[in-house]
Amino acid sequence: MPKNSKVVKRELDDEVIESVKDLLSNEDSADDAFKKSELIVDVQEEKDIDVEEESEVEDERPAWNSKLQYILAQVGFSVGLGNVWRFPYLCQKNGGGAYLLPYLILLLVIGIPLFFLELSVGQRIRRGSIGVWNYISPKLGGIGFASCVVCFFVALYYNVIIGWSLFYFSQSFQQPLPWDQCPLVKNASHTFVEPECEKSSATTYYWYREALNISSSISESGGLNWKMTVCLLAAWVVVCLAMIKGIQSSGKIMYFSSLFPYVVLICFLIRALLLNGSIDGIRHMFTPKLEMMLEPKVWREAATQVFFALGLGFGGVIAFSSYNKRDNNCHFDAVLVSFINFFTSVLATLVVFAVLGFKANVINEKCIAENSKTIVKFLRMGNISQDIIPHHINLSAVTAEDYHLVYDIIQKVKEEEFPALHLNSCQIEDELNKAVQGTGLAFIAFTEAMTHFPASPFWSVMFFLMLVNLGLGSMFGTIEGIITPVVDTFKVRKEILTVICCLLAFCIGLIFVQRSGNYFVTMFDDYSATLPLLIVVILENIAVSFVYGIDKFMEDLKDMLGFAPNRYYYYMWKYISPLMLLSLLIASVVNMGLSPPGYNAWIEDKASEEFLSYPTWGMVVCILLMVLAILPVPAVFIIRRCNLIDNSSGNLASVTYKRGRVLKEPVNLEGDDASLIHGKIPSEMSSPNFGKNIYRKQSGSPTLDTAPNGRYGIGYLMADMPDMPESDL
């Protein structure tokens, strides 16, 4: 192919038939000549082609302003609330520091290879999730639609959590913080502490009663919580305004939303390390329990966390990478973002347990003080002899070590009577072993810890602003996973679609801001994403490795990156990752079957949580969430397999290229025997009538529809052709 304008201007006598791969890989200074040329298309059914006018698509498709903006977008999407309130819990629960080893192994086996796969297909095909999987195999086009459905389900409740964070953020500008102490209730005769708060704690009461005003069961709606309704509306307005211009608007916000959480985490870590007890929390956190590594449950939970931490299957990764240049080194991006995600989780774990260590130390000091008073009372009453207490110990100002010494002595001397004394051992480990995650960590445990901080309102503002930013970063990727594929496929205006999507999501999201809304959040979190996303990613892996062909995909990567990826990825994609994902799917199904479907309801009279099973209609909703999320996959397969929708196609096999011009030859022209259309650039040509239309028909017209970006071509919508040979990426 010509490499410069001098060669282009040579005589056009010699006709050269070149493969599309060669044609596309040599777009350079001859591009202007292509734009003014014509295209001849021959029918040769034995060849596969990808005839996409790439330079035009690249010129007209939005692009990231810089590589940093793109990396921050991917980091913002993958690093979310789960890194702060899920990973530390799993780390503590599954062996402390020992948990990091299976997590790292699974990150290398499942996380990075599959993340690299999604980045590659998005960057190479430059479409959203629907277009990518349609392109690879029309029968598997349902994978993209399933991703969109899951994204929508997750966006519905994820933004509710951002709304909760906005509420706490707005309440943090006061001293003392409103959840610092239990409220007092006055009646005609006297004032007393709110019984529900007295039985639980100030932060627990504030969360369940003041913030959520929660009902006692999922069946008891209780009407809308107007405070949370306003916060949910504010959250959707922020998301809508940030996403309305696509990456042009959301990309700029990423600089703040992605970087600010790191500033807050580092500030929290430095502050927490200066507090008493923080080292105890970190030591407890990273003390390895190596025996737990042999338990299958630890590996299953580590694999699940790796899977969801990187945002696999949502379509957001594909959508963001589709705005990259084709020669971007997406392998470097995959490794970089994956390890940033991992180190963010470790940083968040350090912060969480440093703060919880401080909180445990405060509670432990109170416990020691109260129990010391009890011991003094028993000494005065004669229940305990003064002689057994060491003389150097002053029970009015006792240290933790001295208290534990006294406790052990009393336990040995009063062996039979000891249980009746109701003394507490006051071990800091007991408090740290109370594993909390999710909303329990963010809105109860962490808020309680911050009430003991000096200048607690400042730290509360910072913490909840960090949660808002973490949530928004993930929401941008989730909404992009819906908007980009739909815009690419149906050619609707992005601004209108974004507004409609956010408005619809807000209206449906009102079920989450009822008094029973927290239970619906739990339901959606447990059932709307886990299994459907696993199935989606398994199908993605199969589509690339076995349907498209792993060897062909590796060649495409070499052509795109300029170097051959390590052979490691070949074996991961073809053998290891599919087997690991299938094992994870089976383990998740078994675990779901063994775990009774239900939720933790807050019982006002008891001021405690109680596990309740879902009612019959709740079980139906749980099943529907999973079925609706995965339904597009078999539906599209059946439609394409049985040709239930007339998706006509033409077989296009090769491009006839003359030096200096590309000629376009219509196939089976109806009513026009002219073999060439001369003297017009593609945008000026009249549409030739193909016997079989290669684009989706809009109104039954046999004429050729306009290709993406207003050009005539045989690009993206070739995916609609059931009989079309699979094109190279």
XYZ file of C-alpha atoms in Angstrom:
729
model
C 0.000 0.000 0.000
C 1.301 3.525 -0.690
C 3.133 5.124 2.208
C 3.195 8.756 1.075
C 1.598 11.163 -1.322
C 4.290 10.656 -3.982
C 3.417 7.009 -4.291
C -0.285 7.842 -4.233
C 0.116 10.058 -7.283
C 1.688 7.338 -9.394
C -0.205 5.804 -12.300
C -3.314 3.853 -11.340
C -2.740 1.048 -13.845
C -1.795 -1.757 -11.480
C -4.672 -3.140 -9.510
C -3.847 -4.454 -6.109
C -6.138 -6.655 -4.070
C -5.296 -6.183 -0.435
C -6.836 -7.647 2.668
C -8.686 -5.286 4.924
C -6.220 -5.969 7.683
C -3.427 -4.562 5.489
C -5.637 -1.712 4.389
C -6.513 -0.682 7.929
C -3.019 -1.134 9.334
C -1.523 1.328 6.861
C -3.709 4.355 7.395
C -1.397 7.315 7.204
C -0.743 10.149 4.820
C -2.835 8.426 2.151
C -5.919 8.935 4.298
C -6.957 12.044 2.383
C -6.819 10.067 -0.822
C -9.094 7.413 0.722
C -11.654 10.032 1.694
C -11.904 11.199 -1.944
C -11.960 7.717 -3.416
C -14.578 5.120 -4.208
C -14.909 1.578 -2.965
C -15.403 -1.583 -4.966
C -16.685 -4.502 -2.906
C -16.453 -8.005 -4.354
C -18.352 -11.045 -3.166
C -15.902 -13.728 -2.149
C -17.561 -15.807 0.507
C -14.404 -17.651 1.464
C -12.795 -14.548 3.067
C -13.429 -12.714 6.360
C -13.100 -8.956 6.450
C -13.471 -5.958 8.658
C -14.167 -3.011 6.401
C -14.513 -0.194 8.876
C -13.331 3.254 7.938
C -11.304 3.500 11.096
C -9.760 6.900 10.635
C -13.200 8.439 10.258
C -14.523 6.653 13.347
C -11.483 7.674 15.340
C -11.818 11.269 14.218
C -15.490 11.495 15.094
C -15.729 9.312 18.218
C -15.089 11.174 21.494
C -11.656 10.591 22.983
C -9.957 11.093 26.332
C -8.114 14.382 26.713
C -5.129 12.575 28.190
C -3.929 9.167 29.311
C -4.107 10.329 32.935
C -7.786 11.166 32.574
C -8.482 7.693 31.218
C -6.504 5.931 33.980
C -8.305 7.987 36.632
C -11.648 7.038 35.073
C -10.791 3.330 35.195
C -9.436 3.645 38.736
C -12.505 5.617 39.823
C -14.777 2.926 38.387
C -12.932 -0.051 39.865
C -12.122 1.518 43.246
C -15.444 1.871 44.989
C -17.203 1.497 48.310
C -16.351 -2.221 48.403
C -12.644 -1.400 48.797
C -13.423 0.516 51.988
C -16.123 -1.531 53.650
C -15.910 -5.029 52.124
C -12.216 -5.853 51.702
C -11.194 -5.045 55.331
C -14.041 -7.244 56.604
C -12.987 -10.165 54.373
C -9.358 -9.690 55.373
C -10.213 -9.901 59.064
C -12.679 -12.746 58.638
C -10.459 -14.933 56.453
C -7.118 -15.028 58.200
C -5.838 -11.459 58.401
C -2.572 -11.044 56.518
C -2.823 -14.613 55.208
C -5.876 -13.584 53.154
C -3.711 -11.333 50.988
C -1.933 -14.324 49.432
C -5.001 -16.053 47.914
C -6.290 -12.632 46.885
C -3.056 -11.852 45.006
C -2.983 -15.283 43.364
C -6.568 -14.925 42.156
C -5.881 -11.368 41.011
C -3.194 -12.780 38.709
C -5.283 -15.749 37.548
C -8.735 -14.181 37.172
C -8.505 -10.437 37.680
C -5.753 -9.114 35.430
C -6.323 -11.492 32.449
C -10.074 -10.789 32.292
C -9.580 -7.073 32.902
C -7.027 -7.042 30.061
C -9.499 -8.926 27.849
C -12.266 -6.351 28.386
C -9.890 -3.426 27.846
C -8.615 -5.026 24.620
C -11.957 -5.705 22.963
C -13.297 -2.269 23.890
C -10.224 -0.485 22.560
C -9.977 -2.562 19.368
C -13.628 -2.457 18.312
C -14.322 0.993 19.809
C -17.885 0.224 20.784
C -19.847 -0.324 23.971
C -20.631 -3.770 25.349
C -23.568 -4.424 23.000
C -21.555 -3.580 19.887
C -18.466 -5.505 20.985
C -20.211 -8.853 21.516
C -22.494 -8.360 18.509
C -19.355 -7.799 16.491
C -17.625 -10.953 17.687
C -20.691 -13.166 17.260
C -24.238 -11.931 16.585
C -25.656 -14.939 18.429
C -23.841 -13.797 21.580
C -25.084 -10.223 21.273
C -27.233 -10.776 24.364
C -24.114 -10.566 26.534
C -23.990 -6.805 25.996
C -27.686 -6.369 26.736
C -27.311 -8.456 29.915
C -24.450 -6.186 31.021
C -26.683 -3.155 30.517
C -29.509 -4.691 32.557
C -27.145 -5.561 35.436
C -25.651 -2.050 35.295
C -29.139 -0.581 35.581
C -30.062 -2.797 38.547
C -26.832 -1.930 40.357
C -27.171 1.800 39.588
C -30.642 1.775 41.151
C -29.435 0.890 44.638
C -25.828 2.093 44.431
C -26.962 5.687 44.107
C -29.142 5.212 47.192
C -25.933 4.572 49.170
C -24.523 7.808 47.752
C -27.746 9.481 48.926
C -27.195 8.117 52.443
C -23.635 9.460 52.383
C -24.909 12.863 51.254
C -27.343 12.891 54.201
C -24.594 12.139 56.727
C -22.344 14.661 54.986
C -24.995 17.364 55.381
C -25.437 16.499 59.077
C -21.717 16.633 59.846
C -21.469 20.438 60.033
C -22.365 20.662 63.725
C -20.619 20.250 67.058
C -21.236 17.858 68.703
C -22.187 15.473 65.934
C -25.890 14.529 66.061
C -25.065 10.838 66.598
C -22.687 11.568 69.476
C -25.194 10.943 72.273
C -28.600 9.374 72.743
C -31.513 11.823 72.586
C -33.523 12.629 75.694
C -37.282 12.173 75.838
C -39.415 14.416 78.048
C -42.813 13.627 79.467
C -44.970 15.338 82.061
C -43.027 14.070 85.069
C -39.417 13.496 84.085
C -36.776 13.272 81.329
C -35.246 9.977 80.268
C -33.000 8.542 77.543
C -34.725 7.188 74.442
C -35.207 3.451 75.279
C -34.350 2.240 71.752
C -31.078 4.172 71.868
C -30.257 3.086 75.414
C -30.578 -0.588 74.448
C -28.292 -0.188 71.411
C -25.948 2.794 70.946
C -26.122 6.411 69.832
C -24.735 5.759 66.330
C -26.866 2.642 65.807
C -29.981 4.504 66.893
C -29.200 7.463 64.640
C -28.682 5.207 61.617
C -31.815 3.109 61.967
C -34.208 5.639 63.477
C -33.096 9.158 62.558
C -31.634 8.475 59.100
C -33.633 5.522 57.757
C -36.596 5.601 60.150
C -36.670 1.909 59.323
C -39.713 -0.357 59.507
C -39.710 -3.769 61.202
C -39.984 -5.850 58.026
C -39.814 -5.658 54.245
C -43.589 -6.133 54.033
C -44.178 -2.997 56.101
C -43.572 -0.178 53.638
C -44.150 2.748 55.999
C -44.274 5.309 53.189
C -41.478 7.461 51.790
C -38.663 8.806 53.933
C -38.627 12.360 52.599
C -35.136 13.210 53.868
C -33.662 10.288 51.931
C -35.874 10.991 48.921
C -34.370 14.484 48.616
C -30.854 13.054 49.025
C -31.532 10.433 46.327
C -32.782 13.151 43.973
C -29.627 15.191 44.650
C -27.462 12.144 43.927
C -29.171 11.494 40.579
C -28.945 15.183 39.615
C -25.180 15.103 40.247
C -24.784 11.910 38.197
C -26.932 13.271 35.363
C -25.055 16.573 35.137
C -21.700 14.793 35.234
C -22.653 12.271 32.537
C -24.766 14.391 30.192
C -21.852 15.202 27.876
C -20.254 11.763 28.172
C -16.537 11.618 28.867
C -16.176 15.296 27.973
C -17.999 16.185 31.218
C -17.366 13.138 33.446
C -13.669 12.973 32.475
C -12.908 16.354 34.040
C -14.727 15.427 37.260
C -12.554 12.301 37.525
C -9.562 14.402 38.517
C -11.327 15.225 41.786
C -13.578 12.208 42.369
C -10.753 9.699 41.801
C -7.926 11.492 43.628
C -9.762 12.999 46.609
C -10.433 9.612 48.322
C -6.681 8.933 48.419
C -6.042 12.289 50.085
C -8.677 11.483 52.719
C -7.428 7.927 53.301
C -3.842 9.103 53.801
C -4.990 11.895 56.160
C -7.090 9.399 58.135
C -4.190 6.957 58.353
C -1.769 9.608 59.642
C -4.341 10.888 62.165
C -5.325 7.416 63.322
C -1.703 6.325 63.846
C -1.332 9.173 66.341
C -4.229 7.840 68.436
C -4.027 5.279 71.236
C -4.882 1.741 70.178
C -4.397 2.187 66.430
C -1.339 -0.082 66.384
C -3.364 -2.761 68.213
C -5.931 -2.643 65.414
C -3.324 -2.923 62.655
C -1.488 -5.717 64.482
C -4.750 -7.608 64.901
C -5.557 -7.064 61.250
C -2.343 -8.393 59.780
C -1.634 -11.239 62.202
C -1.776 -14.147 59.738
C -3.892 -17.200 60.482
C -2.244 -19.495 57.954
C -4.500 -22.468 58.702
C -7.475 -20.611 57.207
C -5.839 -20.624 53.764
C -6.785 -24.288 53.444
C -10.508 -23.523 53.680
C -12.328 -23.409 50.285
C -14.606 -20.607 51.521
C -11.624 -18.258 51.850
C -10.676 -18.788 48.193
C -14.291 -18.441 47.037
C -14.715 -15.117 48.836
C -11.331 -13.891 47.593
C -12.269 -14.774 43.993
C -15.629 -13.023 44.349
C -13.950 -9.904 45.739
C -11.372 -9.846 42.906
C -14.169 -10.248 40.390
C -16.297 -7.373 41.655
C -13.429 -5.093 42.716
C -12.345 -4.664 39.079
C -15.882 -4.145 37.770
C -15.746 -7.114 35.378
C -18.836 -7.766 33.297
C -20.511 -4.417 33.918
C -19.539 -2.982 30.547
C -18.041 0.144 32.104
C -14.485 -1.091 31.464
C -15.315 -1.758 27.803
C -17.097 1.582 27.439
C -14.212 3.617 28.868
C -11.577 1.787 26.814
C -13.605 2.263 23.621
C -12.645 5.970 23.683
C -8.921 5.123 23.517
C -6.660 5.230 20.508
C -6.213 1.816 18.937
C -2.485 1.693 19.626
C -2.815 2.453 23.343
C -0.932 -0.024 25.546
C -3.965 -1.514 27.282
C -1.852 -4.312 28.788
C 0.025 -1.756 30.873
C -3.310 -0.164 31.814
C -4.740 -3.513 32.962
C -1.784 -4.283 35.232
C -1.561 -0.718 36.555
C -5.268 -0.326 37.410
C -5.446 -3.817 38.958
C -2.550 -3.162 41.324
C -3.766 0.359 42.145
C -7.049 -1.292 43.113
C -5.249 -3.850 45.287
C -3.062 -1.301 47.081
C -6.105 0.934 47.613
C -7.825 -1.980 49.357
C -4.767 -2.527 51.571
C -4.577 1.212 52.357
C -8.283 1.292 53.225
C -7.800 -1.780 55.437
C -4.976 -0.049 57.310
C -7.159 3.019 57.842
C -10.231 1.049 58.923
C -8.404 -1.065 61.490
C -6.299 1.798 62.782
C -9.535 3.690 63.459
C -11.337 0.610 64.821
C -8.296 -0.111 67.016
C -8.627 3.375 68.485
C -12.360 2.841 68.974
C -11.760 -0.552 70.614
C -9.212 1.080 72.953
C -11.744 3.746 73.996
C -14.442 1.138 74.637
C -11.943 -1.081 76.457
C -10.958 1.769 78.777
C -14.622 2.351 79.625
C -15.063 -1.379 80.229
C -12.062 -1.476 82.594
C -13.269 1.607 84.496
C -16.788 0.183 84.957
C -15.577 -3.266 86.014
C -13.000 -1.773 88.392
C -15.839 0.070 90.142
C -17.724 -3.220 90.388
C -14.674 -4.926 91.955
C -14.322 -2.047 94.472
C -17.992 -2.488 95.363
C -17.500 -6.222 95.935
C -14.461 -5.469 98.120
C -16.510 -3.135 100.296
C -19.347 -5.664 100.558
C -16.904 -8.417 101.480
C -17.715 -10.612 98.469
C -14.042 -10.426 97.524
C -11.202 -10.397 100.047
C -8.825 -7.442 99.946
C -5.935 -9.831 100.569
C -6.045 -11.308 97.056
C -5.554 -7.907 95.390
C -1.848 -7.086 94.859
C -0.828 -4.074 96.990
C 0.697 -2.119 94.107
C -2.594 -1.994 92.186
C -4.815 1.054 92.603
C -8.291 0.135 91.357
C -9.349 3.788 91.109
C -6.759 4.371 88.353
C -5.952 0.920 87.075
C -4.092 0.145 83.862
C -5.218 -2.526 81.397
C -2.379 -4.863 82.434
C -3.163 -4.486 86.172
C -6.878 -5.013 85.573
C -6.258 -8.242 83.635
C -3.999 -9.424 86.502
C -6.738 -8.743 89.072
C -9.354 -10.350 86.828
C -7.299 -13.552 86.492
C -6.698 -13.715 90.279
C -10.391 -13.297 91.086
C -11.314 -15.898 88.437
C -8.981 -18.470 90.048
C -9.940 -17.729 93.669
C -13.694 -17.454 93.062
C -13.853 -20.269 90.528
C -17.397 -21.439 91.366
C -18.851 -18.043 92.263
C -17.152 -16.150 89.431
C -20.005 -16.290 86.851
C -22.336 -14.659 89.365
C -20.003 -11.663 89.677
C -20.679 -10.690 86.016
C -17.186 -9.298 85.478
C -15.959 -8.656 81.946
C -12.457 -9.589 80.793
C -12.242 -6.329 78.760
C -9.909 -7.700 76.073
C -9.307 -5.334 73.170
C -9.238 -8.351 70.813
C -12.846 -9.152 71.703
C -13.917 -5.764 70.439
C -11.784 -6.041 67.301
C -13.214 -9.487 66.546
C -16.671 -7.970 66.119
C -16.449 -8.014 62.337
C -18.558 -5.386 60.597
C -18.946 -4.604 56.927
C -21.000 -2.495 54.549
C -23.328 0.073 56.028
C -22.625 -1.302 59.504
C -18.980 -0.271 59.133
C -19.491 3.094 57.426
C -22.579 4.441 59.179
C -22.264 2.836 62.636
C -18.762 1.651 63.601
C -16.784 4.358 61.786
C -19.132 7.165 62.803
C -18.855 6.068 66.431
C -15.067 6.103 66.193
C -15.081 9.606 64.732
C -17.095 10.967 67.661
C -13.974 10.350 69.792
C -11.703 12.207 67.358
C -10.584 15.725 68.238
C -12.367 18.084 65.791
C -14.774 15.255 64.951
C -17.032 17.309 62.589
C -14.077 17.966 60.260
C -13.215 14.269 60.037
C -16.853 13.352 59.550
C -17.182 15.816 56.656
C -14.020 14.407 55.064
C -15.085 10.791 55.513
C -18.543 11.119 54.007
C -17.291 13.350 51.197
C -14.822 10.546 50.445
C -17.672 7.996 50.359
C -19.621 10.248 47.985
C -16.632 10.506 45.647
C -15.908 6.775 45.765
C -19.531 6.096 44.939
C -19.675 8.652 42.129
C -16.551 7.239 40.454
C -18.193 3.814 40.303
C -21.534 5.304 39.246
C -19.935 7.094 36.282
C -18.570 3.783 35.007
C -21.853 1.994 35.662
C -23.945 4.586 33.808
C -21.361 4.700 30.995
C -21.862 0.927 30.742
C -25.511 1.667 29.883
C -25.258 4.874 27.850
C -22.324 4.062 25.531
C -23.626 0.730 24.126
C -27.161 2.075 23.686
C -25.940 5.224 21.896
C -23.600 3.160 19.701
C -26.349 0.706 18.811
C -29.474 2.826 18.404
C -27.883 6.173 17.491
C -29.902 8.197 20.012
C -28.681 11.513 21.403
C -26.522 10.951 24.460
C -27.919 13.961 26.343
C -31.538 12.854 25.955
C -30.764 9.233 26.813
C -28.809 10.252 29.932
C -31.651 12.399 31.248
C -34.250 9.686 30.541
C -32.082 7.006 32.158
C -31.459 9.048 35.325
C -35.100 10.124 35.602
C -36.354 6.552 35.191
C -33.798 5.254 37.698
C -34.835 7.887 40.247
C -38.517 6.965 39.895
C -37.824 3.243 40.310
C -35.336 4.036 43.087
C -38.127 5.431 45.254
C -38.686 1.867 46.533
C -35.275 2.179 48.236
C -36.206 5.331 50.152
C -39.315 3.907 51.760
C -38.978 3.101 55.443
C -38.398 -0.502 54.320
C -35.982 0.601 51.588
C -32.838 -0.717 53.302
C -34.183 -4.262 52.986
C -34.668 -3.795 49.223
C -31.075 -2.550 48.957
C -29.962 -5.803 50.620
C -32.142 -7.831 48.226
C -30.773 -6.144 45.092
C -27.207 -6.343 46.375
C -27.503 -10.084 47.024
C -29.412 -11.200 43.928
C -29.325 -8.700 41.049
C -25.633 -8.857 40.151
C -23.638 -11.771 41.588
C -24.749 -14.742 39.472
C -25.690 -12.778 36.312
C -22.285 -11.064 36.191
C -20.455 -14.352 36.669
C -22.402 -15.840 33.751
C -21.726 -12.737 31.630
C -17.952 -12.876 32.187
C -17.840 -16.635 31.543
C -19.609 -16.035 28.220
C -17.221 -13.158 27.423
C -14.265 -15.464 27.988
C -15.830 -18.222 25.855
C -16.768 -15.762 23.097
C -13.205 -14.527 22.702
C -11.339 -17.792 23.320
C -13.516 -20.298 21.479
C -16.045 -18.497 19.257
C -13.773 -15.793 17.875
C -10.626 -17.830 18.358
C -7.836 -17.282 20.856
C -5.127 -17.489 18.180
C -6.824 -14.853 16.051
C -7.333 -12.684 19.134
C -3.648 -12.922 20.058
C -2.747 -11.848 16.502
C -5.117 -8.882 16.808
C -3.463 -7.887 20.076
C -0.028 -8.094 18.492
C -1.222 -5.907 15.606
C -2.847 -3.414 17.979
C -0.174 -3.188 20.680
C 2.863 -3.539 18.461
C 4.151 -6.496 20.480
C 2.928 -9.994 21.259
C 1.384 -10.324 24.730
C 2.969 -12.871 27.030
C 1.956 -16.453 26.292
C 0.698 -16.555 29.876
C -2.506 -14.822 28.767
C -3.099 -17.423 26.052
C -3.253 -20.221 28.625
C -5.196 -18.140 31.121
C -7.931 -17.177 28.630
C -8.170 -20.594 27.012
C -7.895 -22.948 29.991
C -7.420 -21.562 33.495
C -9.794 -18.575 33.664
C -12.852 -20.404 32.224
C -12.337 -23.301 34.658
C -11.850 -20.937 37.612
C -14.943 -18.933 36.666
C -17.065 -22.066 36.274
C -15.857 -23.287 39.677
C -16.695 -19.908 41.201
C -20.152 -19.983 39.596
C -20.879 -23.477 40.944
C -19.582 -22.529 44.406
C -21.727 -19.361 44.395
C -24.846 -21.288 43.381
C -24.209 -23.903 46.096
C -23.574 -21.194 48.696
C -26.731 -19.360 47.659
C -28.702 -22.596 47.888
C -27.364 -23.406 51.359
C -27.877 -19.882 52.707
C -31.517 -19.207 53.599
C -32.756 -16.221 51.578
C -33.510 -13.443 54.007
C -32.409 -10.155 55.527
C -31.524 -8.613 58.894
C -34.506 -6.601 60.095
C -34.251 -3.953 62.801
C -36.708 -4.740 65.595
C -37.568 -1.498 67.380
C -38.772 -3.081 70.653
C -35.616 -5.166 71.044
C -33.344 -2.477 69.579
C -31.442 -5.197 67.735
C -31.266 -6.950 64.378
C -33.117 -10.161 63.712
C -32.814 -12.403 60.668
C -36.103 -12.756 58.774
C -36.910 -14.818 55.692
C -38.303 -13.131 52.614
C -42.056 -13.467 52.102
C -43.279 -15.380 49.042
C -43.496 -12.251 46.889
C -39.966 -11.326 48.003
C -38.669 -14.708 46.820
C -40.367 -14.129 43.467
C -38.657 -10.724 43.165
C -35.254 -12.283 43.983
C -35.706 -14.901 41.263
C -36.974 -12.302 38.772
C -33.912 -10.116 39.366
C -31.600 -12.961 38.375
C -33.764 -14.129 35.463
C -34.280 -10.648 33.975
C -30.572 -9.891 34.210
C -29.518 -12.968 32.242
C -32.600 -13.295 29.998
C -31.145 -11.233 27.090
C -28.444 -13.871 26.495
C -30.750 -16.792 25.540
C -33.330 -14.425 24.006
C -30.884 -12.887 21.514
C -29.345 -16.298 20.782
C -32.744 -17.816 19.918
C -33.783 -14.787 17.855
C -30.567 -14.866 15.830
C -30.401 -18.652 15.604
C -33.980 -19.030 14.377
C -34.023 -15.797 12.323
C -37.148 -14.650 14.170
C -36.318 -11.083 13.160
C -35.507 -10.447 9.510
C -31.924 -9.283 9.764
C -30.859 -9.349 6.156
C -27.222 -9.237 5.306
C -24.874 -9.147 2.396
C -21.736 -11.156 2.090
C -18.793 -8.814 1.675
C -15.501 -10.423 1.214
C -12.747 -8.239 -0.130
C -11.801 -4.751 -1.067
C -10.443 -3.942 -4.500
C -7.864 -1.250 -4.045
C -6.234 0.812 -6.765
C -3.263 2.896 -5.904
C -4.523 6.253 -4.872
C -8.167 5.245 -4.590
C -10.413 2.660 -3.038
C -13.293 1.571 -5.243
C -16.683 0.551 -3.931
C -18.611 -2.056 -5.873
C -22.278 -2.670 -5.036
C -23.494 -6.238 -4.777
C -26.661 -7.283 -6.642
C -27.715 -3.790 -7.562
C -31.400 -3.582 -8.219
C -32.402 -1.270 -11.046
C -28.935 0.180 -11.545
C -26.367 -1.607 -13.671
C -23.684 0.989 -13.215
C -20.621 -0.686 -11.817
C -19.058 2.468 -10.348
C -20.237 5.738 -8.935
C -17.706 8.322 -9.997
C -16.618 11.680 -8.809
C -18.261 11.816 -5.409
C -16.914 11.471 -1.957
C -18.716 8.853 0.144
C -20.877 11.348 2.015
C -22.247 12.650 -1.331
C -23.009 9.297 -2.923
C -26.551 8.123 -3.345
C -27.245 4.921 -1.485
C -26.960 1.864 -3.727
C -29.734 -0.685 -3.260
C -28.302 -3.913 -1.972
C -30.231 -7.069 -2.529
C -29.514 -7.886 1.077
C -29.127 -4.927 3.369
C -26.049 -5.033 5.587
C -27.588 -2.680 8.133
C -30.591 -3.041 10.325
C -33.656 -1.926 8.364
C -35.488 0.981 9.886
C -38.698 0.855 7.894
C -38.428 -2.065 5.520
C -36.600 -0.043 2.896
C -34.151 -2.010 0.765
C -31.784 0.934 0.560
C -28.498 1.021 2.400
C -28.766 2.814 5.727
C -26.240 5.317 6.891
C -23.339 3.815 8.758
C -22.216 5.020 12.171
C -21.102 8.653 12.255
C -23.063 9.416 9.103
C -20.808 7.425 6.759
C -21.611 4.677 4.291
C -19.620 1.596 5.108
C -19.817 -1.896 6.427
C -18.629 -1.326 9.949
C -20.262 -1.845 13.274
C -23.722 -3.047 12.289
C -22.243 -5.925 10.332
C -22.887 -7.645 13.639
C -26.538 -7.856 12.658
C -25.798 -10.275 9.826
C -26.442 -13.823 11.044
C -24.840 -15.431 8.014
C -21.833 -13.153 7.963
C -18.445 -14.788 8.545
C -16.897 -13.618 11.817
C -14.739 -10.583 11.199
C -11.304 -10.018 12.602
C -11.262 -7.574 15.476
